[in-house]
PDB file of C-alpha atoms and ligand atoms in Angstrom:
ATOM      1  CA  MET H   1     304.461-136.107  12.359  1.00 73.00           C
ATOM      2  CA  ALA H   2     306.691-133.083  12.318  1.00 93.00           C
ATOM      3  CA  ILE H   3     306.773-129.477  11.216  1.00 97.00           C
ATOM      4  CA  LEU H   4     309.581-129.238   8.662  1.00 98.00           C
ATOM      5  CA  LYS H   5     311.940-126.315   8.138  1.00 98.00           C
ATOM      6  CA  ILE H   6     311.032-124.379   4.998  1.00 98.00           C
ATOM      7  CA  ALA H   7     313.903-123.359   2.686  1.00 98.00           C
ATOM      8  CA  ARG H   8     313.866-119.662   1.831  1.00 98.00           C
ATOM      9  CA  MET H   9     314.786-118.043  -1.482  1.00 98.00           C
ATOM     10  CA  GLY H  10     318.565-118.046  -1.751  1.00 98.00           C
ATOM     11  CA  HIS H  11     318.902-121.691  -0.686  1.00 98.00           C
ATOM     12  CA  PRO H  12     320.322-123.699  -3.626  1.00 98.00           C
ATOM     13  CA  VAL H  13     317.798-126.550  -3.171  1.00 98.00           C
ATOM     14  CA  LEU H  14     315.118-124.204  -4.546  1.00 98.00           C
ATOM     15  CA  LEU H  15     317.003-123.774  -7.836  1.00 98.00           C
ATOM     16  CA  GLN H  16     317.732-127.384  -8.674  1.00 98.00           C
ATOM     17  CA  ARG H  17     315.707-129.788 -10.774  1.00 98.00           C
ATOM     18  CA  ALA H  18     314.093-132.397  -8.513  1.00 98.00           C
ATOM     19  CA  GLU H  19     314.335-136.141  -9.209  1.00 98.00           C
ATOM     20  CA  PRO H  20     311.364-138.459  -9.862  1.00 98.00           C
ATOM     21  CA  VAL H  21     310.056-140.464  -6.902  1.00 98.00           C
ATOM     22  CA  ALA H  22     311.079-144.090  -7.559  1.00 98.00           C
ATOM     23  CA  ASP H  23     308.395-145.658  -5.332  1.00 98.00           C
ATOM     24  CA  PRO H  24     305.485-143.336  -4.436  1.00 98.00           C
ATOM     25  CA  THR H  25     304.138-145.922  -1.958  1.00 98.00           C
ATOM     26  CA  ALA H  26     307.385-146.217   0.049  1.00 98.00           C
ATOM     27  CA  PRO H  27     306.990-145.627   3.818  1.00 98.00           C
ATOM     28  CA  GLU H  28     309.426-142.694   3.783  1.00 98.00           C
ATOM     29  CA  ILE H  29     307.311-140.972   1.103  1.00 98.00           C
ATOM     30  CA  HIS H  30     304.176-141.484   3.235  1.00 98.00           C
ATOM     31  CA  ARG H  31     305.969-139.905   6.172  1.00 98.00           C
ATOM     32  CA  LEU H  32     307.242-137.007   4.046  1.00 98.00           C
ATOM     33  CA  VAL H  33     303.747-136.328   2.651  1.00 98.00           C
ATOM     34  CA  HIS H  34     302.234-136.308   6.170  1.00 98.00           C
ATOM     35  CA  ASP H  35     304.909-133.921   7.416  1.00 98.00           C
ATOM     36  CA  MET H  36     304.533-131.655   4.370  1.00 98.00           C
ATOM     37  CA  VAL H  37     300.764-131.415   4.894  1.00 98.00           C
ATOM     38  CA  GLU H  38     301.298-130.565   8.550  1.00 98.00           C
ATOM     39  CA  THR H  39     303.949-127.979   7.615  1.00 98.00           C
ATOM     40  CA  MET H  40     301.695-126.400   4.955  1.00 98.00           C
ATOM     41  CA  GLU H  41     298.804-126.143   7.426  1.00 97.00           C
ATOM     42  CA  ASP H  42     301.052-124.750  10.171  1.00 97.00           C
ATOM     43  CA  ALA H  43     302.338-122.070   7.775  1.00 97.00           C
ATOM     44  CA  GLY H  44     298.847-121.266   6.481  1.00 95.00           C
ATOM     45  CA  GLY H  45     299.916-122.034   2.917  1.00 96.00           C
ATOM     46  CA  ALA H  46     297.946-123.247  -0.101  1.00 97.00           C
ATOM     47  CA  GLY H  47     300.726-125.527  -1.310  1.00 98.00           C
ATOM     48  CA  LEU H  48     304.178-126.861  -0.537  1.00 98.00           C
ATOM     49  CA  ALA H  49     306.660-128.649  -2.794  1.00 98.00           C
ATOM     50  CA  ALA H  50     309.258-131.143  -1.539  1.00 98.00           C
ATOM     51  CA  PRO H  51     312.265-128.970  -2.500  1.00 98.00           C
ATOM     52  CA  GLN H  52     310.851-126.307  -0.144  1.00 98.00           C
ATOM     53  CA  VAL H  53     311.516-128.712   2.736  1.00 98.00           C
ATOM     54  CA  HIS H  54     315.004-129.558   1.416  1.00 98.00           C
ATOM     55  CA  VAL H  55     313.936-132.784  -0.341  1.00 98.00           C
ATOM     56  CA  PRO H  56     314.745-132.620  -4.093  1.00 98.00           C
ATOM     57  CA  LEU H  57     312.000-135.048  -5.207  1.00 98.00           C
ATOM     58  CA  ARG H  58     309.118-134.507  -7.640  1.00 98.00           C
ATOM     59  CA  LEU H  59     306.119-134.228  -5.357  1.00 98.00           C
ATOM     60  CA  PHE H  60     303.976-131.505  -3.842  1.00 98.00           C
ATOM     61  CA  VAL H  61     300.945-131.047  -1.611  1.00 98.00           C
ATOM     62  CA  PHE H  62     298.250-128.388  -1.993  1.00 98.00           C
ATOM     63  CA  ARG H  63     294.683-127.472  -1.119  1.00 97.00           C
ATOM     64  CA  VAL H  64     292.063-125.174  -2.589  1.00 95.00           C
ATOM     65  CA  ALA H  65     289.762-123.556  -0.039  1.00 90.00           C
ATOM     66  CA  GLU H  66     286.213-122.730  -1.149  1.00 86.00           C
ATOM     67  CA  ALA H  67     286.913-119.043  -0.456  1.00 84.00           C
ATOM     68  CA  ARG H  68     289.919-119.012  -2.815  1.00 84.00           C
ATOM     69  CA  ARG H  69     288.044-120.269  -5.863  1.00 84.00           C
ATOM     70  CA  SER H  70     287.204-118.065  -8.793  1.00 82.00           C
ATOM     71  CA  GLY H  71     283.613-118.310 -10.035  1.00 80.00           C
ATOM     72  CA  ASP H  72     284.718-120.853 -12.626  1.00 86.00           C
ATOM     73  CA  ALA H  73     283.158-124.331 -12.236  1.00 84.00           C
ATOM     74  CA  ASP H  74     286.445-126.113 -12.976  1.00 87.00           C
ATOM     75  CA  ASP H  75     288.271-124.107 -10.274  1.00 89.00           C
ATOM     76  CA  ARG H  76     287.521-126.948  -7.901  1.00 88.00           C
ATOM     77  CA  ALA H  77     287.925-126.736  -4.128  1.00 91.00           C
ATOM     78  CA  VAL H  78     289.903-129.689  -2.754  1.00 92.00           C
ATOM     79  CA  GLY H  79     291.194-130.724   0.639  1.00 95.00           C
ATOM     80  CA  ASN H  80     294.815-131.665   1.208  1.00 97.00           C
ATOM     81  CA  THR H  81     296.018-133.323  -1.990  1.00 98.00           C
ATOM     82  CA  VAL H  82     299.360-134.890  -2.862  1.00 98.00           C
ATOM     83  CA  VAL H  83     300.701-135.133  -6.404  1.00 98.00           C
ATOM     84  CA  ILE H  84     303.742-137.352  -6.950  1.00 98.00           C
ATOM     85  CA  ASN H  85     305.677-137.318 -10.256  1.00 98.00           C
ATOM     86  CA  PRO H  86     303.344-134.739 -11.814  1.00 98.00           C
ATOM     87  CA  GLY H  87     302.855-133.901 -15.456  1.00 98.00           C
ATOM     88  CA  ILE H  88     301.124-130.691 -16.572  1.00 98.00           C
ATOM     89  CA  GLU H  89     299.828-129.406 -19.889  1.00 98.00           C
ATOM     90  CA  PRO H  90     298.022-126.160 -20.706  1.00 98.00           C
ATOM     91  CA  LEU H  91     294.644-126.697 -22.386  1.00 98.00           C
ATOM     92  CA  ASP H  92     294.782-123.496 -24.465  1.00 97.00           C
ATOM     93  CA  ASP H  93     296.602-120.168 -24.811  1.00 97.00           C
ATOM     94  CA  ASP H  94     294.540-118.317 -22.181  1.00 98.00           C
ATOM     95  CA  ILE H  95     297.151-116.781 -19.860  1.00 98.00           C
ATOM     96  CA  ARG H  96     295.996-114.520 -17.012  1.00 97.00           C
ATOM     97  CA  LEU H  97     297.706-112.491 -14.321  1.00 96.00           C
ATOM     98  CA  ARG H  98     297.239-113.730 -10.744  1.00 94.00           C
ATOM     99  CA  TRP H  99     298.536-112.628  -7.372  1.00 94.00           C
ATOM    100  CA  GLU H 100     300.813-115.209  -5.775  1.00 96.00           C
ATOM    101  CA  GLY H 101     302.912-115.652  -2.697  1.00 97.00           C
ATOM    102  CA  CYS H 102     305.356-118.365  -1.710  1.00 98.00           C
ATOM    103  CA  LEU H 103     306.217-119.854   1.680  1.00 98.00           C
ATOM    104  CA  SER H 104     309.882-119.658   0.617  1.00 98.00           C
ATOM    105  CA  ILE H 105     309.565-115.885  -0.012  1.00 98.00           C
ATOM    106  CA  PRO H 106     307.824-114.772   3.183  1.00 96.00           C
ATOM    107  CA  GLY H 107     305.900-111.512   3.297  1.00 95.00           C
ATOM    108  CA  LEU H 108     305.990-110.800  -0.437  1.00 96.00           C
ATOM    109  CA  ARG H 109     303.353-111.030  -3.180  1.00 95.00           C
ATOM    110  CA  ALA H 110     303.440-110.476  -6.901  1.00 96.00           C
ATOM    111  CA  VAL H 111     301.365-110.728 -10.030  1.00 96.00           C
ATOM    112  CA  VAL H 112     302.416-113.695 -12.175  1.00 97.00           C
ATOM    113  CA  PRO H 113     301.131-114.856 -15.585  1.00 98.00           C
ATOM    114  CA  ARG H 114     299.710-118.403 -15.492  1.00 98.00           C
ATOM    115  CA  HIS H 115     297.714-120.609 -17.813  1.00 98.00           C
ATOM    116  CA  TRP H 116     294.046-120.394 -16.818  1.00 97.00           C
ATOM    117  CA  ARG H 117     293.208-123.966 -17.898  1.00 98.00           C
ATOM    118  CA  ILE H 118     295.469-126.960 -17.435  1.00 98.00           C
ATOM    119  CA  ARG H 119     295.367-130.723 -17.272  1.00 98.00           C
ATOM    120  CA  TYR H 120     297.605-132.370 -14.696  1.00 98.00           C
ATOM    121  CA  ARG H 121     298.221-135.911 -13.564  1.00 98.00           C
ATOM    122  CA  GLY H 122     300.289-137.808 -11.059  1.00 98.00           C
ATOM    123  CA  VAL H 123     299.809-140.386  -8.329  1.00 98.00           C
ATOM    124  CA  ASP H 124     299.167-140.169  -4.609  1.00 98.00           C
ATOM    125  CA  ALA H 125     301.058-141.965  -1.837  1.00 97.00           C
ATOM    126  CA  GLU H 126     298.902-145.065  -2.411  1.00 97.00           C
ATOM    127  CA  GLY H 127     299.902-145.080  -6.075  1.00 97.00           C
ATOM    128  CA  ALA H 128     296.383-144.064  -7.195  1.00 98.00           C
ATOM    129  CA  PRO H 129     296.035-141.583 -10.064  1.00 98.00           C
ATOM    130  CA  VAL H 130     295.257-137.942  -9.203  1.00 97.00           C
ATOM    131  CA  GLY H 131     294.648-134.858 -11.318  1.00 97.00           C
ATOM    132  CA  GLY H 132     292.227-133.662 -13.935  1.00 96.00           C
ATOM    133  CA  GLU H 133     291.274-130.565 -15.902  1.00 97.00           C
ATOM    134  CA  VAL H 134     291.186-127.473 -13.706  1.00 97.00           C
ATOM    135  CA  THR H 135     291.132-123.688 -13.975  1.00 96.00           C
ATOM    136  CA  GLY H 136     291.767-120.525 -12.004  1.00 95.00           C
ATOM    137  CA  PHE H 137     293.275-120.701  -8.513  1.00 95.00           C
ATOM    138  CA  HIS H 138     293.437-124.508  -8.641  1.00 96.00           C
ATOM    139  CA  ALA H 139     295.357-124.384 -11.933  1.00 97.00           C
ATOM    140  CA  GLY H 140     297.590-121.576 -10.647  1.00 97.00           C
ATOM    141  CA  VAL H 141     298.661-123.321  -7.465  1.00 98.00           C
ATOM    142  CA  VAL H 142     299.431-126.532  -9.372  1.00 98.00           C
ATOM    143  CA  GLN H 143     301.607-124.563 -11.837  1.00 98.00           C
ATOM    144  CA  HIS H 144     303.367-122.751  -8.963  1.00 98.00           C
ATOM    145  CA  GLU H 145     304.121-126.034  -7.155  1.00 98.00           C
ATOM    146  CA  ASN H 146     305.195-127.823 -10.328  1.00 98.00           C
ATOM    147  CA  ASP H 147     307.591-124.938 -11.038  1.00 98.00           C
ATOM    148  CA  HIS H 148     309.283-125.628  -7.681  1.00 98.00           C
ATOM    149  CA  LEU H 149     310.174-129.113  -8.998  1.00 98.00           C
ATOM    150  CA  ASP H 150     312.028-127.479 -11.899  1.00 98.00           C
ATOM    151  CA  GLY H 151     313.879-124.973  -9.721  1.00 98.00           C
ATOM    152  CA  ILE H 152     311.620-122.072 -10.769  1.00 98.00           C
ATOM    153  CA  LEU H 153     310.431-119.469  -8.245  1.00 98.00           C
ATOM    154  CA  TYR H 154     307.577-117.094  -9.097  1.00 98.00           C
ATOM    155  CA  PRO H 155     309.777-113.958  -9.420  1.00 98.00           C
ATOM    156  CA  MET H 156     311.411-115.732 -12.379  1.00 98.00           C
ATOM    157  CA  ARG H 157     307.987-115.643 -14.137  1.00 98.00           C
ATOM    158  CA  MET H 158     307.122-112.019 -13.381  1.00 97.00           C
ATOM    159  CA  THR H 159     306.474-109.555 -16.188  1.00 96.00           C
ATOM    160  CA  ASP H 160     305.651-106.359 -14.223  1.00 95.00           C
ATOM    161  CA  PHE H 161     307.862-105.599 -11.215  1.00 95.00           C
ATOM    162  CA  ARG H 162     305.573-102.745 -10.157  1.00 94.00           C
ATOM    163  CA  LEU H 163     303.152-105.475  -9.083  1.00 94.00           C
ATOM    164  CA  PHE H 164     305.568-106.925  -6.529  1.00 95.00           C
ATOM    165  CA  GLY H 165     305.700-105.969  -2.893  1.00 95.00           C
ATOM    166  CA  PHE H 166     305.220-106.736   0.733  1.00 95.00           C
ATOM    167  CA  HIS H 167     301.750-108.114   1.465  1.00 92.00           C
ATOM    168  CA  GLU H 168     301.165-105.560   4.249  1.00 93.00           C
ATOM    169  CA  GLU H 169     302.069-102.619   2.011  1.00 92.00           C
ATOM    170  CA  LEU H 170     299.985-103.937  -0.882  1.00 92.00           C
ATOM    171  CA  GLU H 171     296.984-104.315   1.430  1.00 89.00           C
ATOM    172  CA  ARG H 172     297.511-100.785   2.760  1.00 89.00           C
ATOM    173  CA  ALA H 173     297.639 -99.540  -0.827  1.00 87.00           C
ATOM    174  CA  GLY H 174     294.434-101.405  -1.631  1.00 83.00           C
ATOM    175  CA  ALA H 175     295.960-103.808  -4.124  1.00 69.00           C
ATOM    176  CA  GLN H 176     294.072-107.075  -4.503  1.00 58.00           C
ATOM    177  CA  ALA H 177     296.703-109.444  -3.181  1.00 52.00           C
ATOM    178  CA  ALA H 178     294.240-112.309  -3.018  1.00 55.00           C
ATOM    179  CA  GLY H 179     296.454-115.197  -4.108  1.00 62.00           C
ATOM    180  CA  GLY H 180     297.594-117.954  -1.810  1.00 70.00           C
ATOM    181  CA  ARG H 181     301.058-118.619  -0.468  1.00 76.00           C
ATOM    182  CA  SER H 182     302.547-121.807  -1.725  1.00 76.00           C
TER     183      SER H 182
HETATM  184 NI1  LIG I 201     306.156-121.528  -3.542  1.00 61.31          NI
END
């Protein structure tokens, strides 16, 4: 196990399209997933994508704490979850604004439009299927992580730059910067 170095915005690995994982059950993928979970927990994040640890492969880890959930039943809390070679589709046109942060953009938060309801699928490091239909925070973090695999960082999705700032300043100003960092 190891804490990995997290790439920060400006590093080219965060802007490239990641490659599919050829064998999700390979020992080196197991090791990477373990290290990514440990790194996410160490950083206090809600999610972490492989390109954020300088590995341009299509996989991410995330978790949804009970306290983060919206009231929505499909905004399911989950423990540490890995999604390898993910696919995502929105379930309708309901797009809502959510506060987000990113471990590659430390200290900052912004409001980002995301689909409220999505279906996603992938496999875990045992090759077993993962995913389902989810909403709210759960859907938002999955979209944020999946974006990392396409070289997209949340500022590239922003529509209102007034809702962008340092977490400490936003808290002082009373803004509801409740999103996770991922
Ligand atoms: Ni991120």
